[in-house]
Amino acid sequence: MSALGLTAALSGCGAGDSGDVTLRLVAADYGDSEANSSKKYWTDLVERYEADHPDVQVEVTVLPWTDVDREVKEMVDAGNVPDLAQIGAYADYADKELLYEAGDLISISAQADFADQLASAGQVNGVQYGMPFAASTRLLFYNKTLFEEAGVTPPTTWAELAEAAKALKTAGVKYPYALPLGAEEAQAETMQWLLSGGGGYLDNVGTYGIDAPQNVETFTWLRDELVGEGLTGPVAPGDLDRADAFEAFAAGEVGMLNGHPSLMTMASEKDVDFGMVPVPGVNGKAKATMGVADWMMAFKENGNRDESGEFLDFVYSEQNVLGFSRQYNLLPVTNSASETMSGAEEDADLKPFLDELVLSELYPVDKTSWATVSAGVKEKIGAAVASGGSPSTVLGDLQATATNAESGTTR
């Protein structure tokens, strides 16, 4: 079946009458089954909105994450532009001047409520076009049962992580440390390790510095101290996808790995006794953890600026932000919802992630080159930690890819 064959179009979910203005929104599906599909979230939200706005009809098309960015691009290229899109990246559309500025859409109070680092990540040249919709960050998950059997405690430094992994391997654990550098989400695991080593994708002035000395040192350590010592399991890191690593953790086969909030649900459903601690750095807690945000944007094409802005003010109300975050174990993107969640007993499991989000660094999503760089990382980074691999060569090649992508050339 085609992607559209799997799509649910939620048309006029509330009032049922054809309004004076019809807004079309394409959104990503955060569920993993029909039972928890995002279709249900949007159906409820649209019904409540249309009940108070009978002159506006909202049609929502929900697509799988594997298809939604491509589908929106194809719609835009074909001239069938939606009013709103909730997808993974906004910079290309902003660069082509296809988007409304956030300040021209939503209320001042709504824009000011976005978490600072998320609002900043949605800006191009100081102007916000991407509005964060959902956020996540990373903690080190560990299997308490396996750690107890191996006689180790949660690590706070790289050296402690390697020692714990050795003890777990001796105890017969299949994946002492799961290192998913496979194509699915290698850019995420890579960024987390770069940050924990004091580096990152960008340098201090915001240009790519992928082959910086500290980044080379990080991947040299991974190659020699984890992968080379057989501490990352039977699947080569370059062939291990994030989803497979999470499933292995939920099956009790992984000692530790970097994970986001959805792993809590997976592990709990399989009765895995797990703990979570800040990601270790070279000599202590990492200076920053990786933050991830998905984006809402509004296109100019159909001219429905006022109606889109009013709808987005409703979408970003505290009630709706909290409802979405709680349903999918994601972090709220607004300060008001974060404050509520931080003090709510029902959200206690998410509080460690909320604490880390304040200090997180996000992908350089404001750069139109990021899609090319991310694809390059997914394709090549596994080779940096393979036997005989050269971190300096691989990272240097990725730096060349980034430089060329920034200048508009290809490699």
Short mmCIF file of N, CA and C in Angstrom, two decimals, residues 171-230:
data_model
loop_
_atom_site.label_atom_id
_atom_site.label_comp_id
_atom_site.label_asym_id
_atom_site.label_seq_id
_atom_site.Cartn_x
_atom_site.Cartn_y
_atom_site.Cartn_z
N ALA A 171 29.93 -11.34 32.90
CA ALA A 171 28.74 -11.97 33.46
C ALA A 171 27.84 -12.57 32.39
N GLY A 172 28.23 -12.46 31.12
CA GLY A 172 27.48 -13.10 30.05
C GLY A 172 26.41 -12.24 29.40
N VAL A 173 26.45 -10.93 29.64
CA VAL A 173 25.44 -10.05 29.03
C VAL A 173 25.72 -9.92 27.53
N LYS A 174 24.66 -10.05 26.72
CA LYS A 174 24.81 -10.07 25.27
C LYS A 174 25.32 -8.74 24.74
N TYR A 175 24.72 -7.64 25.19
CA TYR A 175 25.14 -6.30 24.79
C TYR A 175 25.52 -5.52 26.06
N PRO A 176 26.78 -5.56 26.48
CA PRO A 176 27.15 -4.78 27.67
C PRO A 176 26.81 -3.30 27.51
N TYR A 177 27.20 -2.70 26.39
CA TYR A 177 26.76 -1.36 26.02
C TYR A 177 26.29 -1.40 24.57
N ALA A 178 25.03 -1.08 24.34
CA ALA A 178 24.50 -1.08 22.97
C ALA A 178 24.82 0.25 22.31
N LEU A 179 25.52 0.20 21.18
CA LEU A 179 25.99 1.39 20.47
C LEU A 179 25.34 1.43 19.08
N PRO A 180 24.13 1.97 18.97
CA PRO A 180 23.43 1.95 17.68
C PRO A 180 23.89 3.06 16.74
N LEU A 181 24.81 2.70 15.87
CA LEU A 181 25.29 3.62 14.84
C LEU A 181 24.80 3.20 13.47
N GLY A 182 23.72 2.42 13.44
CA GLY A 182 23.11 2.02 12.18
C GLY A 182 22.37 3.17 11.54
N ALA A 183 21.88 2.93 10.33
CA ALA A 183 21.34 4.01 9.50
C ALA A 183 20.09 4.66 10.06
N GLU A 184 19.36 3.96 10.93
CA GLU A 184 18.10 4.51 11.41
C GLU A 184 18.27 5.84 12.13
N GLU A 185 19.19 5.91 13.09
CA GLU A 185 19.34 7.14 13.87
C GLU A 185 20.77 7.33 14.34
N ALA A 186 21.72 7.04 13.47
CA ALA A 186 23.13 7.18 13.84
C ALA A 186 23.48 8.62 14.20
N GLN A 187 22.80 9.58 13.61
CA GLN A 187 23.13 10.98 13.88
C GLN A 187 22.86 11.33 15.34
N ALA A 188 21.92 10.63 15.98
CA ALA A 188 21.59 10.92 17.37
C ALA A 188 22.65 10.35 18.31
N GLU A 189 22.97 9.07 18.18
CA GLU A 189 23.99 8.46 19.04
C GLU A 189 25.32 9.16 18.85
N THR A 190 25.62 9.52 17.61
CA THR A 190 26.86 10.24 17.33
C THR A 190 26.91 11.57 18.06
N MET A 191 25.84 12.34 17.97
CA MET A 191 25.83 13.66 18.62
C MET A 191 25.96 13.53 20.12
N GLN A 192 25.29 12.52 20.71
CA GLN A 192 25.38 12.36 22.15
C GLN A 192 26.81 12.07 22.58
N TRP A 193 27.50 11.23 21.85
CA TRP A 193 28.89 10.93 22.20
C TRP A 193 29.80 12.13 21.96
N LEU A 194 29.56 12.87 20.88
CA LEU A 194 30.37 14.07 20.65
C LEU A 194 30.21 15.07 21.79
N LEU A 195 28.97 15.27 22.24
CA LEU A 195 28.73 16.19 23.34
C LEU A 195 29.40 15.70 24.63
N SER A 196 29.31 14.40 24.89
CA SER A 196 29.89 13.87 26.12
C SER A 196 31.41 13.95 26.11
N GLY A 197 31.99 14.08 24.91
CA GLY A 197 33.43 14.26 24.79
C GLY A 197 33.86 15.71 24.73
N GLY A 198 32.92 16.62 24.94
CA GLY A 198 33.25 18.05 24.94
C GLY A 198 33.19 18.70 23.58
N GLY A 199 32.69 17.98 22.58
CA GLY A 199 32.62 18.53 21.24
C GLY A 199 31.19 18.66 20.76
N GLY A 200 30.99 18.38 19.47
CA GLY A 200 29.67 18.49 18.87
C GLY A 200 29.81 18.62 17.37
N TYR A 201 28.68 18.75 16.70
CA TYR A 201 28.72 18.94 15.25
C TYR A 201 29.23 20.33 14.88
N LEU A 202 28.98 21.32 15.75
CA LEU A 202 29.35 22.69 15.45
C LEU A 202 30.46 23.17 16.38
N ASP A 203 31.21 24.16 15.93
CA ASP A 203 32.21 24.77 16.80
C ASP A 203 31.58 25.93 17.58
N ASN A 204 32.39 26.68 18.28
CA ASN A 204 31.87 27.74 19.16
C ASN A 204 31.25 28.91 18.42
N VAL A 205 31.51 29.02 17.12
CA VAL A 205 30.93 30.13 16.36
C VAL A 205 29.81 29.67 15.44
N GLY A 206 29.40 28.41 15.60
CA GLY A 206 28.23 27.93 14.87
C GLY A 206 28.50 27.38 13.49
N THR A 207 29.76 27.10 13.16
CA THR A 207 30.08 26.45 11.90
C THR A 207 30.44 25.00 12.16
N TYR A 208 30.35 24.18 11.13
CA TYR A 208 30.63 22.76 11.31
C TYR A 208 32.07 22.54 11.75
N GLY A 209 32.23 21.69 12.77
CA GLY A 209 33.56 21.31 13.24
C GLY A 209 33.59 19.83 13.54
N ILE A 210 33.09 19.03 12.61
CA ILE A 210 32.90 17.60 12.84
C ILE A 210 34.22 16.88 13.09
N ASP A 211 35.29 17.32 12.44
CA ASP A 211 36.58 16.65 12.60
C ASP A 211 37.47 17.35 13.62
N ALA A 212 36.87 18.09 14.54
CA ALA A 212 37.64 18.74 15.60
C ALA A 212 38.40 17.69 16.42
N PRO A 213 39.54 18.05 17.01
CA PRO A 213 40.35 17.08 17.74
C PRO A 213 39.58 16.32 18.82
N GLN A 214 38.72 17.02 19.59
CA GLN A 214 37.99 16.33 20.65
C GLN A 214 37.00 15.31 20.08
N ASN A 215 36.47 15.57 18.88
CA ASN A 215 35.56 14.60 18.26
C ASN A 215 36.32 13.37 17.78
N VAL A 216 37.50 13.59 17.23
CA VAL A 216 38.34 12.46 16.82
C VAL A 216 38.73 11.62 18.03
N GLU A 217 39.08 12.29 19.12
CA GLU A 217 39.44 11.57 20.35
C GLU A 217 38.26 10.75 20.87
N THR A 218 37.05 11.30 20.77
CA THR A 218 35.86 10.57 21.24
C THR A 218 35.69 9.28 20.46
N PHE A 219 35.74 9.35 19.15
CA PHE A 219 35.51 8.14 18.36
C PHE A 219 36.70 7.19 18.38
N THR A 220 37.87 7.71 18.64
CA THR A 220 39.01 6.82 18.85
C THR A 220 38.82 6.03 20.13
N TRP A 221 38.32 6.68 21.17
CA TRP A 221 38.05 5.98 22.44
C TRP A 221 36.97 4.93 22.24
N LEU A 222 35.92 5.26 21.53
CA LEU A 222 34.87 4.29 21.28
C LEU A 222 35.41 3.08 20.53
N ARG A 223 36.20 3.33 19.51
CA ARG A 223 36.77 2.24 18.72
C ARG A 223 37.66 1.34 19.56
N ASP A 224 38.53 1.94 20.37
CA ASP A 224 39.53 1.17 21.09
C ASP A 224 39.03 0.58 22.40
N GLU A 225 38.23 1.36 23.16
CA GLU A 225 37.87 0.97 24.52
C GLU A 225 36.54 0.23 24.63
N LEU A 226 35.65 0.42 23.67
CA LEU A 226 34.37 -0.28 23.72
C LEU A 226 34.26 -1.31 22.60
N VAL A 227 34.27 -0.85 21.36
CA VAL A 227 34.07 -1.77 20.24
C VAL A 227 35.23 -2.75 20.15
N GLY A 228 36.46 -2.25 20.21
CA GLY A 228 37.62 -3.11 20.09
C GLY A 228 37.74 -4.13 21.20
N GLU A 229 37.16 -3.84 22.35
CA GLU A 229 37.20 -4.77 23.49
C GLU A 229 36.00 -5.72 23.50
N GLY A 230 35.19 -5.66 22.46
CA GLY A 230 34.05 -6.57 22.36
C GLY A 230 32.94 -6.27 23.35
#
